[in-house]
Short mmCIF file of N, CA and C and ligand atoms in Angstrom, two decimals:
data_model
loop_
_atom_site.label_atom_id
_atom_site.label_comp_id
_atom_site.label_asym_id
_atom_site.label_seq_id
_atom_site.Cartn_x
_atom_site.Cartn_y
_atom_site.Cartn_z
N MET A 1 -41.37 17.46 66.01
CA MET A 1 -40.25 17.36 65.01
C MET A 1 -39.81 18.12 64.24
N THR A 2 -38.66 18.16 63.72
CA THR A 2 -37.81 19.39 63.25
C THR A 2 -38.08 19.38 62.13
N LYS A 3 -38.64 20.88 61.50
CA LYS A 3 -38.98 20.95 60.45
C LYS A 3 -38.14 21.31 59.17
N LEU A 4 -38.75 20.22 58.18
CA LEU A 4 -37.73 20.41 56.89
C LEU A 4 -38.14 21.59 55.87
N ILE A 5 -37.08 21.80 55.50
CA ILE A 5 -37.71 22.78 54.15
C ILE A 5 -36.85 22.13 52.84
N TYR A 6 -37.52 21.70 51.99
CA TYR A 6 -37.48 21.69 50.20
C TYR A 6 -36.60 22.57 49.37
N ILE A 7 -35.43 22.87 49.23
CA ILE A 7 -35.04 23.98 48.61
C ILE A 7 -34.74 22.99 46.78
N LEU A 8 -35.68 23.16 46.13
CA LEU A 8 -35.57 22.85 44.54
C LEU A 8 -35.10 23.74 43.64
N ASN A 9 -34.43 23.24 42.72
CA ASN A 9 -33.67 24.29 41.40
C ASN A 9 -34.04 23.24 40.40
N GLY A 10 -33.98 24.21 39.32
CA GLY A 10 -34.35 23.34 37.99
C GLY A 10 -33.20 23.60 36.85
N PRO A 11 -33.93 23.43 35.87
CA PRO A 11 -32.39 23.24 34.98
C PRO A 11 -31.25 24.00 34.76
N ASN A 12 -30.08 23.72 34.52
CA ASN A 12 -29.12 24.48 34.64
C ASN A 12 -28.44 24.86 35.75
N LEU A 13 -29.26 25.13 36.90
CA LEU A 13 -28.50 25.47 38.24
C LEU A 13 -27.45 24.74 38.66
N ASN A 14 -27.25 23.58 38.64
CA ASN A 14 -26.28 22.58 38.52
C ASN A 14 -24.62 23.50 38.03
N LEU A 15 -25.08 23.93 37.19
CA LEU A 15 -23.61 24.91 36.51
C LEU A 15 -23.27 26.25 37.55
N LEU A 16 -24.23 26.36 37.99
CA LEU A 16 -23.89 27.91 39.43
C LEU A 16 -22.88 27.95 39.43
N GLY A 17 -22.42 29.46 39.19
CA GLY A 17 -20.52 29.85 39.52
C GLY A 17 -19.93 29.63 38.62
N LYS A 18 -20.51 28.58 37.26
CA LYS A 18 -19.80 28.64 36.14
C LYS A 18 -20.48 29.41 35.19
N ARG A 19 -21.91 29.45 35.05
CA ARG A 19 -23.02 29.54 33.97
C ARG A 19 -22.98 31.46 34.31
N GLN A 20 -22.62 31.79 33.14
CA GLN A 20 -22.87 33.19 32.93
C GLN A 20 -22.67 34.33 34.70
N PRO A 21 -21.51 34.06 35.08
CA PRO A 21 -21.44 34.75 36.37
C PRO A 21 -21.78 36.03 36.12
N GLU A 22 -21.81 36.37 35.23
CA GLU A 22 -22.00 38.43 35.38
C GLU A 22 -23.73 38.21 35.67
N ILE A 23 -24.32 37.31 35.59
CA ILE A 23 -25.85 37.14 35.78
C ILE A 23 -25.98 36.78 37.20
N TYR A 24 -25.67 35.62 37.35
CA TYR A 24 -25.51 34.50 38.42
C TYR A 24 -24.86 34.50 39.50
N GLY A 25 -23.64 35.40 39.15
CA GLY A 25 -22.06 35.03 40.09
C GLY A 25 -21.66 33.70 40.15
N HIS A 26 -20.57 34.06 41.30
CA HIS A 26 -19.34 33.20 41.24
C HIS A 26 -19.94 31.93 42.79
N ASP A 27 -20.84 32.22 43.36
CA ASP A 27 -21.25 30.84 44.23
C ASP A 27 -21.83 29.84 43.68
N THR A 28 -21.33 28.77 43.94
CA THR A 28 -22.08 27.54 43.81
C THR A 28 -23.19 27.13 44.38
N LEU A 29 -23.99 26.13 43.86
CA LEU A 29 -25.26 25.30 44.51
C LEU A 29 -24.64 25.15 46.24
N ALA A 30 -23.67 24.28 45.65
CA ALA A 30 -22.97 23.79 46.98
C ALA A 30 -22.81 24.76 48.27
N ASP A 31 -22.37 25.84 47.44
CA ASP A 31 -22.28 27.24 49.17
C ASP A 31 -23.80 27.22 49.32
N VAL A 32 -24.81 27.57 48.13
CA VAL A 32 -25.88 27.91 48.62
C VAL A 32 -26.69 26.76 49.64
N GLU A 33 -26.13 25.69 49.40
CA GLU A 33 -27.07 24.46 50.27
C GLU A 33 -26.37 24.53 51.84
N ALA A 34 -24.87 24.61 51.84
CA ALA A 34 -24.31 24.86 53.22
C ALA A 34 -25.00 26.54 53.90
N ARG A 35 -24.92 27.22 53.19
CA ARG A 35 -25.59 28.87 53.66
C ARG A 35 -27.07 28.49 54.26
N CYS A 36 -27.93 27.96 53.20
CA CYS A 36 -29.33 27.68 53.76
C CYS A 36 -29.19 26.82 55.02
N ALA A 37 -28.70 25.30 54.61
CA ALA A 37 -28.43 24.98 56.14
C ALA A 37 -28.29 25.61 57.38
N ALA A 38 -27.17 26.51 57.56
CA ALA A 38 -26.77 27.15 58.60
C ALA A 38 -28.14 28.19 58.61
N VAL A 39 -28.74 28.63 58.01
CA VAL A 39 -29.76 29.53 58.40
C VAL A 39 -30.74 28.86 58.90
N ALA A 40 -31.55 27.33 58.31
CA ALA A 40 -32.45 26.66 58.69
C ALA A 40 -31.80 26.53 60.21
N ALA A 41 -30.97 25.75 60.66
CA ALA A 41 -30.34 25.80 61.90
C ALA A 41 -30.79 26.95 63.13
N GLU A 42 -30.27 28.16 62.53
CA GLU A 42 -30.33 29.20 63.45
C GLU A 42 -32.02 29.12 64.20
N HIS A 43 -32.86 29.08 62.84
CA HIS A 43 -34.25 28.73 63.39
C HIS A 43 -34.68 27.39 63.75
N GLY A 44 -34.04 26.23 64.14
CA GLY A 44 -34.26 25.34 64.50
C GLY A 44 -35.23 24.16 63.55
N MET A 45 -34.64 24.28 62.45
CA MET A 45 -35.01 23.97 60.95
C MET A 45 -34.00 22.90 60.30
N THR A 46 -34.41 21.95 59.35
CA THR A 46 -33.06 21.74 58.20
C THR A 46 -33.58 21.89 56.97
N SER A 47 -32.95 22.10 56.10
CA SER A 47 -33.16 21.84 54.67
C SER A 47 -32.67 20.90 54.17
N LYS A 48 -33.19 20.90 52.72
CA LYS A 48 -32.84 19.47 51.58
C LYS A 48 -32.60 20.29 50.45
N LEU A 49 -31.57 20.59 49.97
CA LEU A 49 -31.28 20.83 48.86
C LEU A 49 -31.22 19.88 47.42
N MET A 50 -32.16 20.39 46.49
CA MET A 50 -31.68 19.01 45.14
C MET A 50 -31.93 20.15 44.06
N GLN A 51 -31.68 19.44 43.10
CA GLN A 51 -31.28 20.11 41.76
C GLN A 51 -31.62 18.85 40.41
N SER A 52 -32.68 19.47 39.59
CA SER A 52 -32.74 18.35 38.35
C SER A 52 -33.06 19.33 37.21
N ASN A 53 -32.24 18.77 36.21
CA ASN A 53 -32.71 19.37 34.67
C ASN A 53 -34.14 18.86 34.23
N HIS A 54 -34.68 17.92 34.89
CA HIS A 54 -35.89 17.60 34.27
C HIS A 54 -37.02 17.46 35.15
N GLU A 55 -37.98 18.12 34.27
CA GLU A 55 -39.54 18.29 34.72
C GLU A 55 -39.84 17.95 35.69
N GLY A 56 -40.02 16.20 35.29
CA GLY A 56 -41.03 15.58 36.22
C GLY A 56 -40.17 15.05 37.12
N GLN A 57 -38.69 14.86 37.25
CA GLN A 57 -37.75 14.59 38.90
C GLN A 57 -38.78 16.17 39.50
N ILE A 58 -38.86 17.17 38.96
CA ILE A 58 -39.14 18.02 40.42
C ILE A 58 -40.44 17.90 40.59
N VAL A 59 -41.36 17.77 39.72
CA VAL A 59 -42.75 16.96 40.03
C VAL A 59 -42.69 16.12 40.96
N ASP A 60 -42.15 15.07 41.10
CA ASP A 60 -41.97 13.81 41.79
C ASP A 60 -41.25 14.58 43.06
N TRP A 61 -40.43 15.55 43.48
CA TRP A 61 -39.73 15.87 44.61
C TRP A 61 -40.92 16.65 45.07
N ILE A 62 -41.84 17.19 44.52
CA ILE A 62 -42.89 18.03 45.11
C ILE A 62 -44.02 17.14 45.45
N HIS A 63 -44.45 16.20 45.13
CA HIS A 63 -45.12 14.85 45.36
C HIS A 63 -44.31 14.46 46.72
N GLU A 64 -43.51 14.23 46.65
CA GLU A 64 -42.38 13.89 48.04
C GLU A 64 -42.73 14.67 49.11
N ALA A 65 -42.66 15.76 48.82
CA ALA A 65 -42.28 16.91 49.63
C ALA A 65 -44.21 16.87 50.40
N ARG A 66 -44.85 16.55 50.07
CA ARG A 66 -46.24 16.27 50.88
C ARG A 66 -46.28 15.53 51.98
N GLU A 67 -45.40 14.89 51.94
CA GLU A 67 -45.38 13.86 53.33
C GLU A 67 -44.21 14.32 54.25
N ALA A 68 -43.13 14.84 53.19
CA ALA A 68 -41.51 14.95 53.75
C ALA A 68 -41.47 16.20 54.44
N ALA A 69 -41.83 17.54 53.58
CA ALA A 69 -41.62 18.83 54.16
C ALA A 69 -42.66 19.41 54.19
N ALA A 70 -42.26 20.62 55.64
CA ALA A 70 -42.94 21.78 56.14
C ALA A 70 -43.17 23.18 54.82
N GLY A 71 -42.27 22.87 54.11
CA GLY A 71 -42.18 24.16 53.04
C GLY A 71 -41.09 23.98 52.08
N ILE A 72 -41.34 24.44 50.91
CA ILE A 72 -40.90 24.35 49.56
C ILE A 72 -40.35 25.81 49.45
N VAL A 73 -38.58 25.81 49.39
CA VAL A 73 -38.47 26.78 48.39
C VAL A 73 -38.11 26.56 46.97
N ILE A 74 -38.01 27.05 45.99
CA ILE A 74 -38.01 26.53 44.38
C ILE A 74 -37.76 27.94 43.75
N ASN A 75 -36.92 27.38 42.99
CA ASN A 75 -36.00 28.19 41.83
C ASN A 75 -36.49 27.56 40.87
N PRO A 76 -37.58 27.23 39.79
CA PRO A 76 -37.52 26.41 38.95
C PRO A 76 -36.91 26.69 37.64
N ALA A 77 -36.26 27.99 37.51
CA ALA A 77 -35.41 28.28 36.53
C ALA A 77 -36.25 28.56 35.08
N ALA A 78 -35.52 27.80 33.91
CA ALA A 78 -36.70 28.09 32.71
C ALA A 78 -38.07 27.55 33.09
N LEU A 79 -37.87 26.86 33.89
CA LEU A 79 -39.60 25.98 33.82
C LEU A 79 -40.69 26.93 34.49
N SER A 80 -39.63 27.86 35.08
CA SER A 80 -40.97 28.83 35.80
C SER A 80 -41.79 29.43 34.63
N HIS A 81 -41.28 29.70 33.21
CA HIS A 81 -41.91 30.20 32.25
C HIS A 81 -42.53 29.40 31.16
N THR A 82 -42.52 28.14 32.03
CA THR A 82 -43.11 26.97 30.78
C THR A 82 -44.06 25.90 31.52
N SER A 83 -43.96 25.78 32.69
CA SER A 83 -44.35 24.56 33.10
C SER A 83 -45.93 24.76 34.51
N VAL A 84 -46.74 24.25 33.61
CA VAL A 84 -47.71 24.39 34.22
C VAL A 84 -48.10 22.94 35.04
N ALA A 85 -47.27 21.67 34.99
CA ALA A 85 -46.96 20.69 35.48
C ALA A 85 -46.19 21.25 37.00
N ILE A 86 -45.62 21.98 37.07
CA ILE A 86 -45.05 22.63 38.21
C ILE A 86 -46.11 23.32 38.88
N LEU A 87 -46.62 23.95 38.44
CA LEU A 87 -47.70 24.68 39.33
C LEU A 87 -48.58 23.71 39.69
N ASP A 88 -49.14 23.10 39.15
CA ASP A 88 -50.07 22.18 39.39
C ASP A 88 -49.66 21.26 40.53
N ALA A 89 -48.44 20.21 40.65
CA ALA A 89 -48.03 20.07 41.63
C ALA A 89 -47.82 20.49 42.97
N LEU A 90 -47.27 22.04 42.56
CA LEU A 90 -47.45 22.63 44.01
C LEU A 90 -48.72 23.16 44.52
N ASN A 91 -49.70 23.12 43.62
CA ASN A 91 -51.08 23.22 44.24
C ASN A 91 -51.79 22.44 45.11
N THR A 92 -50.95 21.01 45.05
CA THR A 92 -51.02 19.75 45.55
C THR A 92 -50.20 19.78 47.00
N PHE A 93 -49.58 20.94 47.15
CA PHE A 93 -48.70 21.04 48.45
C PHE A 93 -49.49 21.79 49.45
N ASP A 94 -49.20 21.37 51.00
CA ASP A 94 -50.33 22.39 51.36
C ASP A 94 -49.39 23.65 52.25
N GLY A 95 -48.37 23.21 52.28
CA GLY A 95 -47.31 24.34 53.06
C GLY A 95 -47.23 25.29 52.14
N PRO A 96 -45.98 26.19 52.84
CA PRO A 96 -45.67 27.27 51.99
C PRO A 96 -44.79 27.34 51.11
N VAL A 97 -44.86 28.22 50.48
CA VAL A 97 -44.02 27.90 49.13
C VAL A 97 -43.59 29.30 48.69
N ILE A 98 -41.86 29.58 48.58
CA ILE A 98 -41.26 30.71 48.58
C ILE A 98 -40.50 30.24 46.85
N GLU A 99 -40.78 31.43 45.88
CA GLU A 99 -40.14 30.94 44.71
C GLU A 99 -38.75 31.91 44.68
N VAL A 100 -37.64 31.60 44.14
CA VAL A 100 -36.69 32.54 44.00
C VAL A 100 -36.23 32.46 43.08
N HIS A 101 -35.62 33.37 42.31
CA HIS A 101 -35.03 33.60 40.94
C HIS A 101 -33.84 34.97 41.65
N ILE A 102 -32.74 34.13 41.00
CA ILE A 102 -31.32 34.94 41.68
C ILE A 102 -31.46 36.19 40.91
N SER A 103 -31.69 36.09 39.49
CA SER A 103 -31.73 37.35 38.56
C SER A 103 -33.07 38.23 39.10
N ASN A 104 -32.99 39.40 38.49
CA ASN A 104 -34.48 39.75 38.64
C ASN A 104 -35.16 39.86 37.26
N ILE A 105 -36.15 38.43 37.13
CA ILE A 105 -36.81 38.38 36.18
C ILE A 105 -37.27 39.96 35.19
N HIS A 106 -37.84 40.50 35.66
CA HIS A 106 -38.38 41.63 35.45
C HIS A 106 -37.74 42.51 34.61
N LYS A 107 -36.38 42.38 35.00
CA LYS A 107 -35.42 43.36 34.32
C LYS A 107 -34.86 42.93 33.19
N ARG A 108 -35.46 41.45 32.70
CA ARG A 108 -34.71 40.84 31.35
C ARG A 108 -35.70 40.67 30.31
N GLU A 109 -35.43 39.81 29.52
CA GLU A 109 -36.06 39.43 28.14
C GLU A 109 -37.55 39.51 28.58
N ALA A 110 -38.79 39.76 27.86
CA ALA A 110 -40.33 39.83 28.19
C ALA A 110 -40.76 37.95 28.77
N PHE A 111 -39.60 37.53 27.87
CA PHE A 111 -40.19 35.99 28.03
C PHE A 111 -40.35 35.57 29.46
N ARG A 112 -39.17 35.99 30.42
CA ARG A 112 -38.98 35.76 31.60
C ARG A 112 -39.70 36.50 32.42
N HIS A 113 -40.65 37.26 32.06
CA HIS A 113 -41.22 38.22 33.11
C HIS A 113 -42.63 37.50 33.77
N HIS A 114 -42.93 36.47 32.87
CA HIS A 114 -43.99 35.66 33.27
C HIS A 114 -43.85 34.27 34.22
N SER A 115 -44.03 33.87 35.55
CA SER A 115 -43.69 32.54 36.00
C SER A 115 -45.10 32.31 36.40
N TYR A 116 -45.30 30.76 35.94
CA TYR A 116 -46.77 30.02 36.23
C TYR A 116 -46.65 29.95 37.68
N VAL A 117 -45.49 29.50 38.36
CA VAL A 117 -45.52 29.06 39.48
C VAL A 117 -45.32 30.45 40.62
N SER A 118 -45.73 31.63 40.05
CA SER A 118 -45.68 33.01 41.02
C SER A 118 -47.42 32.96 41.49
N ALA A 119 -48.19 31.91 40.65
CA ALA A 119 -49.62 32.24 41.17
C ALA A 119 -49.69 31.19 42.12
N ARG A 120 -49.15 30.31 42.71
CA ARG A 120 -48.70 29.30 43.66
C ARG A 120 -47.84 29.99 44.73
N ALA A 121 -47.02 30.66 44.64
CA ALA A 121 -45.99 31.16 45.52
C ALA A 121 -46.97 32.60 46.61
N ASP A 122 -46.32 32.00 47.77
CA ASP A 122 -46.66 32.64 48.87
C ASP A 122 -45.78 34.08 48.52
N GLY A 123 -44.77 33.91 48.63
CA GLY A 123 -43.69 35.17 48.32
C GLY A 123 -42.47 34.65 47.10
N VAL A 124 -42.27 35.61 46.56
CA VAL A 124 -41.36 35.76 45.31
C VAL A 124 -40.02 36.72 45.74
N ILE A 125 -38.99 35.69 45.60
CA ILE A 125 -37.82 36.83 45.81
C ILE A 125 -37.17 36.95 44.59
N ALA A 126 -37.17 38.09 43.85
CA ALA A 126 -35.94 38.19 42.50
C ALA A 126 -34.98 38.99 42.63
N GLY A 127 -33.88 38.78 42.04
CA GLY A 127 -32.91 39.81 42.00
C GLY A 127 -32.12 40.13 43.26
N CYS A 128 -32.19 39.32 43.98
CA CYS A 128 -30.98 39.55 45.38
C CYS A 128 -29.84 38.75 45.24
N GLY A 129 -29.93 37.90 43.92
CA GLY A 129 -28.58 37.01 44.09
C GLY A 129 -28.67 36.07 44.80
N VAL A 130 -27.80 35.18 45.00
CA VAL A 130 -28.11 33.43 45.46
C VAL A 130 -28.65 34.04 47.51
N GLU A 131 -28.44 35.07 47.65
CA GLU A 131 -28.66 35.55 48.75
C GLU A 131 -30.49 35.56 49.43
N GLY A 132 -31.09 35.44 47.46
CA GLY A 132 -32.35 35.08 47.60
C GLY A 132 -32.98 34.10 48.62
N TYR A 133 -31.97 33.02 48.56
CA TYR A 133 -32.00 31.76 49.04
C TYR A 133 -32.17 31.72 50.48
N THR A 134 -31.21 32.63 51.24
CA THR A 134 -31.44 32.36 52.80
C THR A 134 -32.64 33.60 52.81
N LEU A 135 -32.64 34.41 52.27
CA LEU A 135 -33.67 35.26 52.67
C LEU A 135 -35.25 34.27 52.81
N ALA A 136 -35.27 33.28 51.61
CA ALA A 136 -36.62 32.52 51.72
C ALA A 136 -36.44 31.91 52.63
N VAL A 137 -34.94 31.24 52.97
CA VAL A 137 -35.54 30.28 54.34
C VAL A 137 -35.61 31.39 55.53
N ARG A 138 -35.39 32.45 55.46
CA ARG A 138 -35.80 32.96 56.87
C ARG A 138 -37.39 33.62 56.85
N ARG A 139 -37.51 33.54 55.84
CA ARG A 139 -39.10 33.73 55.55
C ARG A 139 -40.06 32.73 56.03
N MET A 140 -39.36 31.63 55.55
CA MET A 140 -40.22 30.13 55.76
C MET A 140 -40.12 30.20 57.32
N ALA A 141 -39.25 30.77 58.06
CA ALA A 141 -39.23 30.27 59.42
C ALA A 141 -40.10 31.30 60.29
N THR A 142 -40.44 32.07 59.80
CA THR A 142 -41.65 33.39 59.92
C THR A 142 -43.12 32.28 59.69
N LEU A 143 -43.01 31.98 58.51
CA LEU A 143 -44.43 31.43 58.37
C LEU A 143 -44.68 30.36 58.71
N LEU A 144 -43.63 29.71 59.41
CA LEU A 144 -43.57 28.41 60.11
C LEU A 144 -43.74 28.39 61.62
N ALA A 145 -43.61 29.53 61.77
CA ALA A 145 -43.51 29.79 63.53
C ALA A 145 -44.96 29.34 64.17
C1 DQA B 201 -33.48 32.24 37.21
C2 DQA B 201 -34.12 33.04 36.05
C3 DQA B 201 -34.59 32.30 34.85
O1 DQA B 201 -35.18 32.95 33.81
C4 DQA B 201 -33.55 31.51 34.38
O2 DQA B 201 -33.86 30.64 33.29
C5 DQA B 201 -32.45 30.64 35.22
C6 DQA B 201 -32.59 31.07 36.64
C7 DQA B 201 -32.76 32.86 38.49
O3 DQA B 201 -32.72 32.61 39.14
O4 DQA B 201 -32.77 34.06 37.83
O5 DQA B 201 -32.28 29.37 34.86
O6 DQA B 201 -34.69 31.19 37.44
#
């Protein structure tokens, strides 16, 4: 069966391309979705990108992924720095998890330096712009091969 990768995105990433482009760039989440789908297809996989501004919705999608997805790429956005609930949900998922941050969170304010999700992530990509998402999908192909 074709392996499906969930690409989950947290609060405010619906505004990608419009929101602080000096930090997050001009590409939209739809651009990211299309590029990830193309890279997934190169590796015989499929991807499904989702975004929510609500923590509980992201928890629900992680639970859904337990049955539906082979791996999870996640940019939890601001919830990275606050959400034990997302960490706990990811700990119920058996497959690989790659955490993505568009910006280099370690170069920014101190409150962004810690991510709860990193305690579960098999890999973390930060500061590579939206290219981080396609890098994560490529890494997923290696981990799932
Ligand atoms: C982000 C970094 C977070 O600190 C911030 O709250 C975001 C986006 C990133 O992709 O660089 O919303 O996760």
